[in-house]
Tab-separated table of C-alpha atoms and ligand atoms in Angstrom:
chain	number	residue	atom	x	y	z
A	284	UNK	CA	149.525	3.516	209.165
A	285	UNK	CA	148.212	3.053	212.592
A	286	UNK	CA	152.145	2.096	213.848
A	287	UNK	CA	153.488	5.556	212.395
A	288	UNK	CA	151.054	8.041	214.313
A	289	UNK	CA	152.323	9.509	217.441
A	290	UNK	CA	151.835	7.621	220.476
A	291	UNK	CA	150.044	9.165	223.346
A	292	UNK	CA	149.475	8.171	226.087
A	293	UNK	CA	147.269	9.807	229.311
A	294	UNK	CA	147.224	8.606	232.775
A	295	UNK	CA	144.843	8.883	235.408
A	296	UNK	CA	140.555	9.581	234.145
A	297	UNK	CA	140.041	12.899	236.570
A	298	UNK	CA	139.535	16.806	235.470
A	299	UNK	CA	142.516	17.105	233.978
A	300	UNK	CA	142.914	14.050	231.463
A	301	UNK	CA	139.533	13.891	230.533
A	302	UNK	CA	139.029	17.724	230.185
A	303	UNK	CA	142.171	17.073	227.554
A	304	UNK	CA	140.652	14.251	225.849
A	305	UNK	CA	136.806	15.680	225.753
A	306	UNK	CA	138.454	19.015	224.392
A	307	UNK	CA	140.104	17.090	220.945
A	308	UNK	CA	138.374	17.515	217.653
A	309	UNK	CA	137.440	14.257	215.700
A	310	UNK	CA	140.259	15.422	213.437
A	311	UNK	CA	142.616	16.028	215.949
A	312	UNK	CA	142.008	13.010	217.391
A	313	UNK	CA	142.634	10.982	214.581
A	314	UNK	CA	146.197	12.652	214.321
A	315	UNK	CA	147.516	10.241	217.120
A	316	UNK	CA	147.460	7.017	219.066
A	317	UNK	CA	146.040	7.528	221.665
A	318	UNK	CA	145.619	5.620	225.317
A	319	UNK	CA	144.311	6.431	228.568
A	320	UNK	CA	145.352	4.183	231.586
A	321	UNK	CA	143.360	4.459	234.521
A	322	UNK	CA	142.902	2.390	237.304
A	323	UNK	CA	138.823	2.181	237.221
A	324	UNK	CA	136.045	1.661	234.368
A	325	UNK	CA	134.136	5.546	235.320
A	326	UNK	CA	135.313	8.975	236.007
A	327	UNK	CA	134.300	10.177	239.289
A	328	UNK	CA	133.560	13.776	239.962
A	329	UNK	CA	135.816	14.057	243.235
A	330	UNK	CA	134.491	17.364	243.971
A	331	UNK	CA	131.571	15.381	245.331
A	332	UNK	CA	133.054	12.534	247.121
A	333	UNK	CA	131.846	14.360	250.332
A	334	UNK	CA	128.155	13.720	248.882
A	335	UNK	CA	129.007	10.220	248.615
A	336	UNK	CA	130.072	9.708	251.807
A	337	UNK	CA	127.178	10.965	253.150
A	338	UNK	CA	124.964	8.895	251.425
A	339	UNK	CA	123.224	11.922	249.020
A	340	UNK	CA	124.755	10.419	245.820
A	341	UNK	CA	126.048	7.486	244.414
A	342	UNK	CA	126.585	6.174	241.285
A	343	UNK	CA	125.299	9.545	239.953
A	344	UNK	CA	129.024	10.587	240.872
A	345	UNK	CA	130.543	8.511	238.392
A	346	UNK	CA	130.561	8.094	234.671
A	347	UNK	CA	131.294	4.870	232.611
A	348	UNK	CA	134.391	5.751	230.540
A	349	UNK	CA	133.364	3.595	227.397
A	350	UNK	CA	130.922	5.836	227.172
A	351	UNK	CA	132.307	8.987	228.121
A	352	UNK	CA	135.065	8.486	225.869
A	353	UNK	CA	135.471	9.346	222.422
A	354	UNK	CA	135.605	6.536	219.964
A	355	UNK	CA	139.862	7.532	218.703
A	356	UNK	CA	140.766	6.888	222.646
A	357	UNK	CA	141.788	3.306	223.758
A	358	UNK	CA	140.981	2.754	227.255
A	359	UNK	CA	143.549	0.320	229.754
A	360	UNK	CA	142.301	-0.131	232.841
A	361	UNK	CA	145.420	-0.846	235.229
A	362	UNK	CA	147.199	0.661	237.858
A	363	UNK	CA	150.277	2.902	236.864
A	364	UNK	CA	153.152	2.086	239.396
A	365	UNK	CA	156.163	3.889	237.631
A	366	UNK	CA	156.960	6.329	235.530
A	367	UNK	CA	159.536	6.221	233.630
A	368	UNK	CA	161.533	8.401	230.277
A	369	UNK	CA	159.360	6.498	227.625
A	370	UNK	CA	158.001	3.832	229.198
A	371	UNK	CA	154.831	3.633	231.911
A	372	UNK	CA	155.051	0.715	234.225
A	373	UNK	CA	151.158	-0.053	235.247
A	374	UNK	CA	150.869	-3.255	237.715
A	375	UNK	CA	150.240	-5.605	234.896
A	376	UNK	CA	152.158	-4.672	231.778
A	377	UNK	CA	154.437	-2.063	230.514
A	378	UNK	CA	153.492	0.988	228.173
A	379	UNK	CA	155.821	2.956	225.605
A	380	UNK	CA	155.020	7.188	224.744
A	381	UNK	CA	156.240	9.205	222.296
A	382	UNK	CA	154.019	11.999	224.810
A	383	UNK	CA	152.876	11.224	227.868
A	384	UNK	CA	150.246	13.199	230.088
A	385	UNK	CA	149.713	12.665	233.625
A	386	UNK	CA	146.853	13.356	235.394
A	387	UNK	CA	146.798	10.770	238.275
A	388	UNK	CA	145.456	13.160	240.600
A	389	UNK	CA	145.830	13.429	244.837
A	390	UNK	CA	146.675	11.045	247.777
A	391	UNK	CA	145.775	11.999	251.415
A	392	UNK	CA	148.588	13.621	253.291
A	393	UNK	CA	149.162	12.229	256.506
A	394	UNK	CA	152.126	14.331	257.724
A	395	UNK	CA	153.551	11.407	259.875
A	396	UNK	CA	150.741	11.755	262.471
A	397	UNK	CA	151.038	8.703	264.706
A	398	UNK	CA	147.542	6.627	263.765
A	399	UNK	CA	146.269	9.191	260.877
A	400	UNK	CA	146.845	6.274	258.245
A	401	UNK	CA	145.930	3.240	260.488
A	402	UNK	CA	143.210	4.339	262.633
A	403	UNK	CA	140.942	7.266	260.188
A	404	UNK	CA	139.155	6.738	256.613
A	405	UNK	CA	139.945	8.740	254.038
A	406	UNK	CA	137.756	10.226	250.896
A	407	UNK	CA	140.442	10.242	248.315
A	408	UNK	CA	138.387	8.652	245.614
A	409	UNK	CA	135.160	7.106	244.774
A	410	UNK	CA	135.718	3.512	246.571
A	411	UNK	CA	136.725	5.431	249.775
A	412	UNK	CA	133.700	7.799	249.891
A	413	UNK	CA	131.295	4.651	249.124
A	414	UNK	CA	133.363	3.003	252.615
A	415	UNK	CA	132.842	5.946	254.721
A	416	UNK	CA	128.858	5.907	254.051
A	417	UNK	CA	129.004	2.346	254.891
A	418	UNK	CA	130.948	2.609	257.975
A	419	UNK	CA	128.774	5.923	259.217
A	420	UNK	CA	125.322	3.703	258.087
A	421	UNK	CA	126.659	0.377	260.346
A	422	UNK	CA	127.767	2.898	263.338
A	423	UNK	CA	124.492	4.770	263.638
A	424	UNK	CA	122.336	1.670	263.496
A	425	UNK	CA	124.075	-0.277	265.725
A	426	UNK	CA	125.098	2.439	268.291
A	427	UNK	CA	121.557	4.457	267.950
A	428	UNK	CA	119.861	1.156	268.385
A	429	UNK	CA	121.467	0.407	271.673
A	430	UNK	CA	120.957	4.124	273.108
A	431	UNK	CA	124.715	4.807	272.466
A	432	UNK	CA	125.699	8.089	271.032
A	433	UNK	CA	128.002	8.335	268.237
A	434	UNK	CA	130.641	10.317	267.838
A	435	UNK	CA	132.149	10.890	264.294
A	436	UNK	CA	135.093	13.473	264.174
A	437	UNK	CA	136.397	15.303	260.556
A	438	UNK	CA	139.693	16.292	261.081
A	439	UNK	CA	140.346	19.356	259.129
A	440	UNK	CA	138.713	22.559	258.483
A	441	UNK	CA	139.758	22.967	255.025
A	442	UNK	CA	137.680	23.450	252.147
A	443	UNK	CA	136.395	19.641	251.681
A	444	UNK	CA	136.809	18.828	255.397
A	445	UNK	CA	134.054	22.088	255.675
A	446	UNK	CA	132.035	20.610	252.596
A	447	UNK	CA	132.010	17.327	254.332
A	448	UNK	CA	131.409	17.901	257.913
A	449	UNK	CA	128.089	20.400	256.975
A	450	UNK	CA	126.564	17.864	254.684
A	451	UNK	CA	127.088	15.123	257.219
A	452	UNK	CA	126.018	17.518	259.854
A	453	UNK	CA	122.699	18.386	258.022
A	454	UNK	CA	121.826	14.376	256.576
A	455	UNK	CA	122.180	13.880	260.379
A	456	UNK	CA	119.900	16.935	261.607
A	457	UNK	CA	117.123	15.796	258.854
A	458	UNK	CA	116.953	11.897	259.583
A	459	UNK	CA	113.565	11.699	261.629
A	460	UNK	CA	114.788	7.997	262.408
A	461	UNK	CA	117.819	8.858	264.749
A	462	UNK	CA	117.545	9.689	268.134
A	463	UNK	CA	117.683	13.756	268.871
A	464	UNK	CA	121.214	14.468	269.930
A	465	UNK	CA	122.314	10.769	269.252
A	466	UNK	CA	125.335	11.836	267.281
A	467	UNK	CA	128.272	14.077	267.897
A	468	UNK	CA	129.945	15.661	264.746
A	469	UNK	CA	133.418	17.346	265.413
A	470	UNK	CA	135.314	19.413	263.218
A	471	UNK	CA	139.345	19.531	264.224
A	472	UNK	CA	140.985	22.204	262.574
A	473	UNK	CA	145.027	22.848	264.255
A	474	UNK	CA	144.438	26.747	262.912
A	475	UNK	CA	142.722	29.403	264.815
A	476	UNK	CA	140.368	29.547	262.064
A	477	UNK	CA	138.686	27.086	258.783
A	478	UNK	CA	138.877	27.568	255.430
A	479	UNK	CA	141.575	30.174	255.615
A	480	UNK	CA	141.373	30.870	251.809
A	481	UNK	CA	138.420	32.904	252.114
A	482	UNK	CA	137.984	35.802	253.483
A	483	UNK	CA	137.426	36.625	256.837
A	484	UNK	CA	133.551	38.028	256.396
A	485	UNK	CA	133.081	34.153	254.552
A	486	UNK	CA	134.819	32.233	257.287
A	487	UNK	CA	132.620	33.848	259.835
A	488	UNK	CA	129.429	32.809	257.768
A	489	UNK	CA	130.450	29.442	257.555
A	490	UNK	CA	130.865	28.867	261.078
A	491	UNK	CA	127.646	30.759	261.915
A	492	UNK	CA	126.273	27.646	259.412
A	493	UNK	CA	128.003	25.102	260.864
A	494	UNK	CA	126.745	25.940	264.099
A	495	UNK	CA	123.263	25.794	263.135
A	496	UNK	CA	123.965	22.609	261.504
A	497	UNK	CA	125.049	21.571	265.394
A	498	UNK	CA	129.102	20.984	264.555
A	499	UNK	CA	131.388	21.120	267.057
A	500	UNK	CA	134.302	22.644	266.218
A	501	UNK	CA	137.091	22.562	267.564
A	502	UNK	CA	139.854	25.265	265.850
A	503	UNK	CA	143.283	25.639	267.457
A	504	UNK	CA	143.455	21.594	268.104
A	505	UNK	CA	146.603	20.405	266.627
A	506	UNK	CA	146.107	16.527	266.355
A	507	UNK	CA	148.725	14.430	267.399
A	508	UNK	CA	147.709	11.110	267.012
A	509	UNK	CA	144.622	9.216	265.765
A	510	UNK	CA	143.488	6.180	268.225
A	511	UNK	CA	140.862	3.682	267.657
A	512	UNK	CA	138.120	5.092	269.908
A	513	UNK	CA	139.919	8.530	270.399
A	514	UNK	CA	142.077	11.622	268.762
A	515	UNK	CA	144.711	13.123	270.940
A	516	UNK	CA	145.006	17.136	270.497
A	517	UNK	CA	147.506	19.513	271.204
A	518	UNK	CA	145.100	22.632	272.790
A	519	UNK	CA	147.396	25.601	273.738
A	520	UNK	CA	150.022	23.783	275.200
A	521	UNK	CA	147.506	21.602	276.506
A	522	UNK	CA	146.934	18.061	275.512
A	523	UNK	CA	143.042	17.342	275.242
A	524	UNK	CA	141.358	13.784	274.295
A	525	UNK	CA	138.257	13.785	271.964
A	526	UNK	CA	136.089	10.646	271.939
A	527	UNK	CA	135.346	9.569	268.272
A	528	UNK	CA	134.055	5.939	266.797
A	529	UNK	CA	134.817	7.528	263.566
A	530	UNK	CA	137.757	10.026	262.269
A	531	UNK	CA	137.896	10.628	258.753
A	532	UNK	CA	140.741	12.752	257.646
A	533	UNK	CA	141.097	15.229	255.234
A	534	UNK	CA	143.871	16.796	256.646
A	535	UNK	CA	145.748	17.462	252.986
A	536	UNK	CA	146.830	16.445	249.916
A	537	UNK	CA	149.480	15.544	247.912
A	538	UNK	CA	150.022	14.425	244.357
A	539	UNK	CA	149.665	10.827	243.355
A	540	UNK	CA	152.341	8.207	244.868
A	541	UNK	CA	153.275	7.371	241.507
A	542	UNK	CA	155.252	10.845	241.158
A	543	UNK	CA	157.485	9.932	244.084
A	544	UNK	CA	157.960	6.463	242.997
A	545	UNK	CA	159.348	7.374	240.090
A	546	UNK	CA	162.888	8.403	240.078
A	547	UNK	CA	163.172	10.683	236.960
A	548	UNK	CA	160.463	13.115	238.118
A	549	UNK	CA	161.602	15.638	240.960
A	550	UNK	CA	158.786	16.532	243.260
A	551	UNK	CA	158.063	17.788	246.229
A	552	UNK	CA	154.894	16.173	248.348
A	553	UNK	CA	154.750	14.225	245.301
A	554	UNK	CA	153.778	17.458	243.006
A	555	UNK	CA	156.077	18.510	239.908
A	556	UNK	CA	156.956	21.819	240.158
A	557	UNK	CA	155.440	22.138	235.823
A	558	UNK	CA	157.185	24.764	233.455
A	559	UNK	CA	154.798	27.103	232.095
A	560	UNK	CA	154.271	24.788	229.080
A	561	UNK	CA	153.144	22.330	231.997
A	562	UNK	CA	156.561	20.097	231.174
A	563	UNK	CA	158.374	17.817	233.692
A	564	UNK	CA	161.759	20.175	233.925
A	565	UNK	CA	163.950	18.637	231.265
A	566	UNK	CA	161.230	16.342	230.125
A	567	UNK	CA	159.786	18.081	226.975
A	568	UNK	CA	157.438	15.267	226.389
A	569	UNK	CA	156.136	14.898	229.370
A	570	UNK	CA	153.226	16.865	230.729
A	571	UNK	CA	152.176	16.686	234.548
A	572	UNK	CA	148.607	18.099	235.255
A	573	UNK	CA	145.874	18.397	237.877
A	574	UNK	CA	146.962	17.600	241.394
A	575	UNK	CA	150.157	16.232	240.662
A	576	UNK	CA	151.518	19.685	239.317
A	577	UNK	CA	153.034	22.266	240.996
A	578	UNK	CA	152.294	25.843	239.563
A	579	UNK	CA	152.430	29.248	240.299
A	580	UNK	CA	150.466	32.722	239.064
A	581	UNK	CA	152.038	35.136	237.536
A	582	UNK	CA	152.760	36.818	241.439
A	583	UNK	CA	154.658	33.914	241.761
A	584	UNK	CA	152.033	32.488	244.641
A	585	UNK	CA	151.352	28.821	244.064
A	586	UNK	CA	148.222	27.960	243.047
A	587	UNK	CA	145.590	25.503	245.246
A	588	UNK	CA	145.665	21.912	243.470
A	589	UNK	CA	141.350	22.542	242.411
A	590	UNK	CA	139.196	21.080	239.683
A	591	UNK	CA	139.702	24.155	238.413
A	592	UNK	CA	143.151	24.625	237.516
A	593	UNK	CA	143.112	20.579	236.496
A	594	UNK	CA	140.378	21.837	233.753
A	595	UNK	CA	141.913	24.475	232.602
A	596	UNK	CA	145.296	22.734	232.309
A	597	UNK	CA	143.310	19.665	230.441
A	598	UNK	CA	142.125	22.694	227.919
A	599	UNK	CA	145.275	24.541	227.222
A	600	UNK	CA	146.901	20.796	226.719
A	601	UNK	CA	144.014	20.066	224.125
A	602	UNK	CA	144.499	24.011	222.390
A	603	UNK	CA	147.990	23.222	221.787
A	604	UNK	CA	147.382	19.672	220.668
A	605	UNK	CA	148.956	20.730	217.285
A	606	UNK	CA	152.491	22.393	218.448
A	607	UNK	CA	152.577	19.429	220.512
A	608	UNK	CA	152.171	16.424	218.266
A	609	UNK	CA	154.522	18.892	214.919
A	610	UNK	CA	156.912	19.332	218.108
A	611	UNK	CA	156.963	23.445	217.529
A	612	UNK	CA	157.411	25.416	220.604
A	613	UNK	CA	153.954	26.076	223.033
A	614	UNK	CA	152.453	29.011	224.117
A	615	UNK	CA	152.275	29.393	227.772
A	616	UNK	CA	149.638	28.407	230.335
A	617	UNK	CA	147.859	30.664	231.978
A	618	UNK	CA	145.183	30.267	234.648
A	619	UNK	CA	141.984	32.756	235.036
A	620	UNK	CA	140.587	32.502	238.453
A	621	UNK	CA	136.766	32.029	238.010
A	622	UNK	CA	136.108	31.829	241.863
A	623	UNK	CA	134.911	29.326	244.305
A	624	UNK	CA	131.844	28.485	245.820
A	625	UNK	CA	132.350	26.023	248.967
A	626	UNK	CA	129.219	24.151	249.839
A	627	UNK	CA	127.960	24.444	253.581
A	628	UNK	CA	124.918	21.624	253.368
A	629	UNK	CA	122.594	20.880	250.318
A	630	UNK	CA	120.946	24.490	249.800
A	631	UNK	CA	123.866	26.807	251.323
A	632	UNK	CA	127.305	28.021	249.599
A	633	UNK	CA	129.725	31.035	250.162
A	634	UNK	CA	131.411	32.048	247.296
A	635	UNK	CA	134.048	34.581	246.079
A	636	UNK	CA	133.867	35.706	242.143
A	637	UNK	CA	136.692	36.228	239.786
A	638	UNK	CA	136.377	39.455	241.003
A	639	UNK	CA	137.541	38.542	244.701
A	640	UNK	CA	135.649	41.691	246.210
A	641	UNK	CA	132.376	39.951	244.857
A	642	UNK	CA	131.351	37.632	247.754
A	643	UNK	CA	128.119	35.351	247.340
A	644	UNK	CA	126.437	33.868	250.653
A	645	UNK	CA	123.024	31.526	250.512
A	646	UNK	CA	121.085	29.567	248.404
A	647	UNK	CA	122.423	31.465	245.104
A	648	UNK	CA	125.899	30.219	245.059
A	649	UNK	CA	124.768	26.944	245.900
A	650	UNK	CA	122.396	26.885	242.697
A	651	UNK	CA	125.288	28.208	240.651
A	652	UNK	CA	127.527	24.993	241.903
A	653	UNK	CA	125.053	22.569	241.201
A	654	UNK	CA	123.124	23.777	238.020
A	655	UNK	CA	125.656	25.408	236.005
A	656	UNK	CA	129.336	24.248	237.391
A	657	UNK	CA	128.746	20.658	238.126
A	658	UNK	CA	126.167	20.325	235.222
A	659	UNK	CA	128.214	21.707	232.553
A	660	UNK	CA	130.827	19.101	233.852
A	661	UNK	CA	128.294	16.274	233.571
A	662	UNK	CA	127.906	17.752	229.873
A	663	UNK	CA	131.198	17.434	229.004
A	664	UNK	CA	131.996	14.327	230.337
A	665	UNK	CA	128.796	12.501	229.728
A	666	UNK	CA	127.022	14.793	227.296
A	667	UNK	CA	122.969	15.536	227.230
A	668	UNK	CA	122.449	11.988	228.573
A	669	UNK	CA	124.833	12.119	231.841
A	670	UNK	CA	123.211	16.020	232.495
A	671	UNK	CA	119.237	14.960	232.330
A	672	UNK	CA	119.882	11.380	235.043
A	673	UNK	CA	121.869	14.714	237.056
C	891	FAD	C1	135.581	16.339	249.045
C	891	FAD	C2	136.285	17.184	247.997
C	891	FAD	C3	135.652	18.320	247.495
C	891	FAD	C4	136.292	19.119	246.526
C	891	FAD	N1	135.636	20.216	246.043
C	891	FAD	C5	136.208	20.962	245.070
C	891	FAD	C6	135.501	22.069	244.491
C	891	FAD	O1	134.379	22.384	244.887
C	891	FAD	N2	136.116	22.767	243.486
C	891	FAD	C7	137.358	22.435	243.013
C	891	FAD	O2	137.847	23.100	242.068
C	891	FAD	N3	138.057	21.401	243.540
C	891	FAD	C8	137.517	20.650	244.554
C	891	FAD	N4	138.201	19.578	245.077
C	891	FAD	C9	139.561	19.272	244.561
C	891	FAD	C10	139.453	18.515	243.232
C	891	FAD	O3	138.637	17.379	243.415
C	891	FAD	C11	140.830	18.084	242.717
C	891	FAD	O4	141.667	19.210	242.660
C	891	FAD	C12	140.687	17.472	241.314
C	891	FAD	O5	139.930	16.286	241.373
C	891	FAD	C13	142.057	17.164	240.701
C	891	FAD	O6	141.857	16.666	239.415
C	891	FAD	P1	142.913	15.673	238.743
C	891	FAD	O7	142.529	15.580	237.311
C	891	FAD	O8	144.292	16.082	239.088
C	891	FAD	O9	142.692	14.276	239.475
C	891	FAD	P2	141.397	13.445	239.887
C	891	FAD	O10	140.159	14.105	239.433
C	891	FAD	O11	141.550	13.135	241.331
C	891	FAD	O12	141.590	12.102	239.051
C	891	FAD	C14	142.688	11.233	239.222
C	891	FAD	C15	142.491	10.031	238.314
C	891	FAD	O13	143.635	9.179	238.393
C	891	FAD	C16	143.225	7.830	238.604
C	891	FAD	N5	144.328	7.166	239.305
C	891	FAD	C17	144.803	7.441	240.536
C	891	FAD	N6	145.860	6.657	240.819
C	891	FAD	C18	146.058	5.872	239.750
C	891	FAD	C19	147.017	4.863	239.425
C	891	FAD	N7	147.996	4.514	240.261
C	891	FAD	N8	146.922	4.250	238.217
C	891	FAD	C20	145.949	4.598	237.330
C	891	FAD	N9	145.033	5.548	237.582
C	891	FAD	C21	145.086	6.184	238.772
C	891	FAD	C22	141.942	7.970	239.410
C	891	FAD	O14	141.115	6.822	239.345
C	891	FAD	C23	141.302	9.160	238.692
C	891	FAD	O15	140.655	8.730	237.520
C	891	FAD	C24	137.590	18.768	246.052
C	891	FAD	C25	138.220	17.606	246.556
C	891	FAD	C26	137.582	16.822	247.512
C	891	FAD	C27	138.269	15.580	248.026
């Protein structure tokens, strides 16, 4: 009986898949075969690797997928290479679909900067937040020790460069053990301005904070190359040299190599540019979520890759689990802004609401990120367990 169900099979354990998998009745669940390939044993909640890598949180960023998972889900843990028309190629074996879901998730964009991939860290996932907050740990005892100052840049002043740089900025203000003014914290951003999503009365805020918090930042520096002990900067016309021991870039992102490595999917930046059912074009029975997708509102502007969207895309997969698995045509997707709330430290957010005129500034946004966005996800994933260890 088991052989004649419908094989499905999920890649990648982020927002998306597991916002899918979590969202499946018992029933529904029973309906098919279903396998999740992922290349680690937990979820992590990326939207906090920049609490990682400063050292606020740890394994409380991660949840064990045999647990998190229901009971109907088989769980391979390998690492997809290729994907192909009904067959996933994962380092160590090969997988066949009937449907297949893909939710690998990002990859740090280096846009052929000379150094950027050689000479910076990146936070792309769990293991590479955990090495930054080893590497900034070694560098301030050993420098600090010696009377050296340190000098850590973040290059880019996007929305998790910004979340990183303040709550690096403030662990480093509060720790009564370092030296005063022992570290340097930069902030390279090539536009005249950060966070350029939010509005103008937001951006000004948040650099207002990130003063306080003692950044440096440096807007209008177009980086163009990463050294060992240095990042080269294109200033006006000007080319400018900024010290650094430590550049970690977060730059951009693109989808998951795995799209570009496999021929049948077109992509661009290694996203797949979904239909509105969230297909692969010409691929009805392939779905391409998160990250790795490519989608646009209803004005036709393309939406920011964000938990978010990979959530909501997860849900809408799960509501039409039953069109999908009879094969009858799907409704569309649609996605409802809800906001977003950036983090500028531990106790400080902005925030714009689904309303966009609604703007939030403080300690209030902050306590809606933490105790009802990130704990409902805990909920989900992990259920009343995961939420109480927080
Ligand atoms: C520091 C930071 C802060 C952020 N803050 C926010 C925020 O506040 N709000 C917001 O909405 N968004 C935020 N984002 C963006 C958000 O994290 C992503 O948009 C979201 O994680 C995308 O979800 P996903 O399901 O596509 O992939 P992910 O959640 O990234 O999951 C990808 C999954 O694929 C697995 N995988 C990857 N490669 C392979 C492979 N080859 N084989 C097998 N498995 C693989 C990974 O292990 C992981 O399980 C932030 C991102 C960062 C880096």
């Amino acid at each position: 009986m088991e052989n004649d169900k419908l094989k499905i099979v999920v890649l990648g354990a982020g927002y998306a898949s597991l916002s899918f998998l979590k969202s499946l009745s018992h029933e529904m669940l029973k309906k098919a075969q279903i396998k999740l390939i992922t290349n680690n044993p937990y979820h992590y909640f990326s939207v906090l690797l920049h609490e990682v890598a400063v050292g606020n949180m740890d394994k409380n960023a991660t949840v064990e997928l045999k647990k998190a998972l229901p009971k109907e889900v088989e769980l391979v843990v390998d690492t997809v290479t290729e994907i192909k028309q009904n067959e996933v190629i994962t380092k160590n074996s090969s997988f066949g679909f009937d449907k297949l879901i893909v939710g690998l998730g990002f990859n740090s964009e280096f846009f052929n900067i000379k150094g950027a991939d050689t000479n910076s860290l990146t936070c792309g996932n769990y293991k590479e937040a955990l090495a930054i907050k080893e590497r900034i740990a070694s560098l301030l005892t050993t420098k600090t020790s010696k009377g050296e100052k340190v000098d850590i840049a973040i290059c880019g002043g996007g929305f998790s460069g910004v979340e990183l740089v303040s709550s690096l900025a403030q662990k480093v203000c509060e720790d009564k053990k370092l030296p005063k003014d022992s570290v340097n914290i930069y902030c390279i951003e090539a536009m005249p301005d950060i966070i350029a999503a939010f509005p103008k009365e937001l951006i000004n805020v948040a650099k207002k904070r990130l003063d306080e918090l003692g950044v440096i930042l440096k807007t209008d520096h177009k980086i163009l190359e990463i050294k060992q002990d240095s990042i080269t900067c294109d200033y006006k016309g000007s080319e400018v040299s900024i010290k650094t021991d430590l550049a970690i870039w977060l730059v951009g992102v693109k989808g998951n190599a795995v799209i570009g490595n496999s021929p049948i999917l077109e992509s661009a930046r290694n996203r797949v540019a979904v239909t509105k059912t969230l297909n692969a074009p010409r691929f009805n029975h392939i779905f391409i979520v998160g990250d790795c997708s490519f989608v646009k509102d209803d004005n036709d502007k393309p939406l920011p890759p964000t938990a978010q969207l990979a959530i909501q895309q997860g849900k809408y997969l799960a509501r039409e689990f039953t069109n999908i698995i009879e094969g009858k045509s799907l409704n569309e997707f649609k996605f409802i802004s809800k906001g977003m709330i950036c983090s500028l430290g531990e106790d400080f957010a902005i925030g714009v609401g689904a309303d966009p005129k609604k703007l939030y500034i403080g300690k209030g946004p902050m306590l809606l990120k933490r105790n009802i966005i990130e704990a409902y996800w805990r909920y989900k994933v992990g259920g009343m367990s995961r939420l109480l260890k927080g």
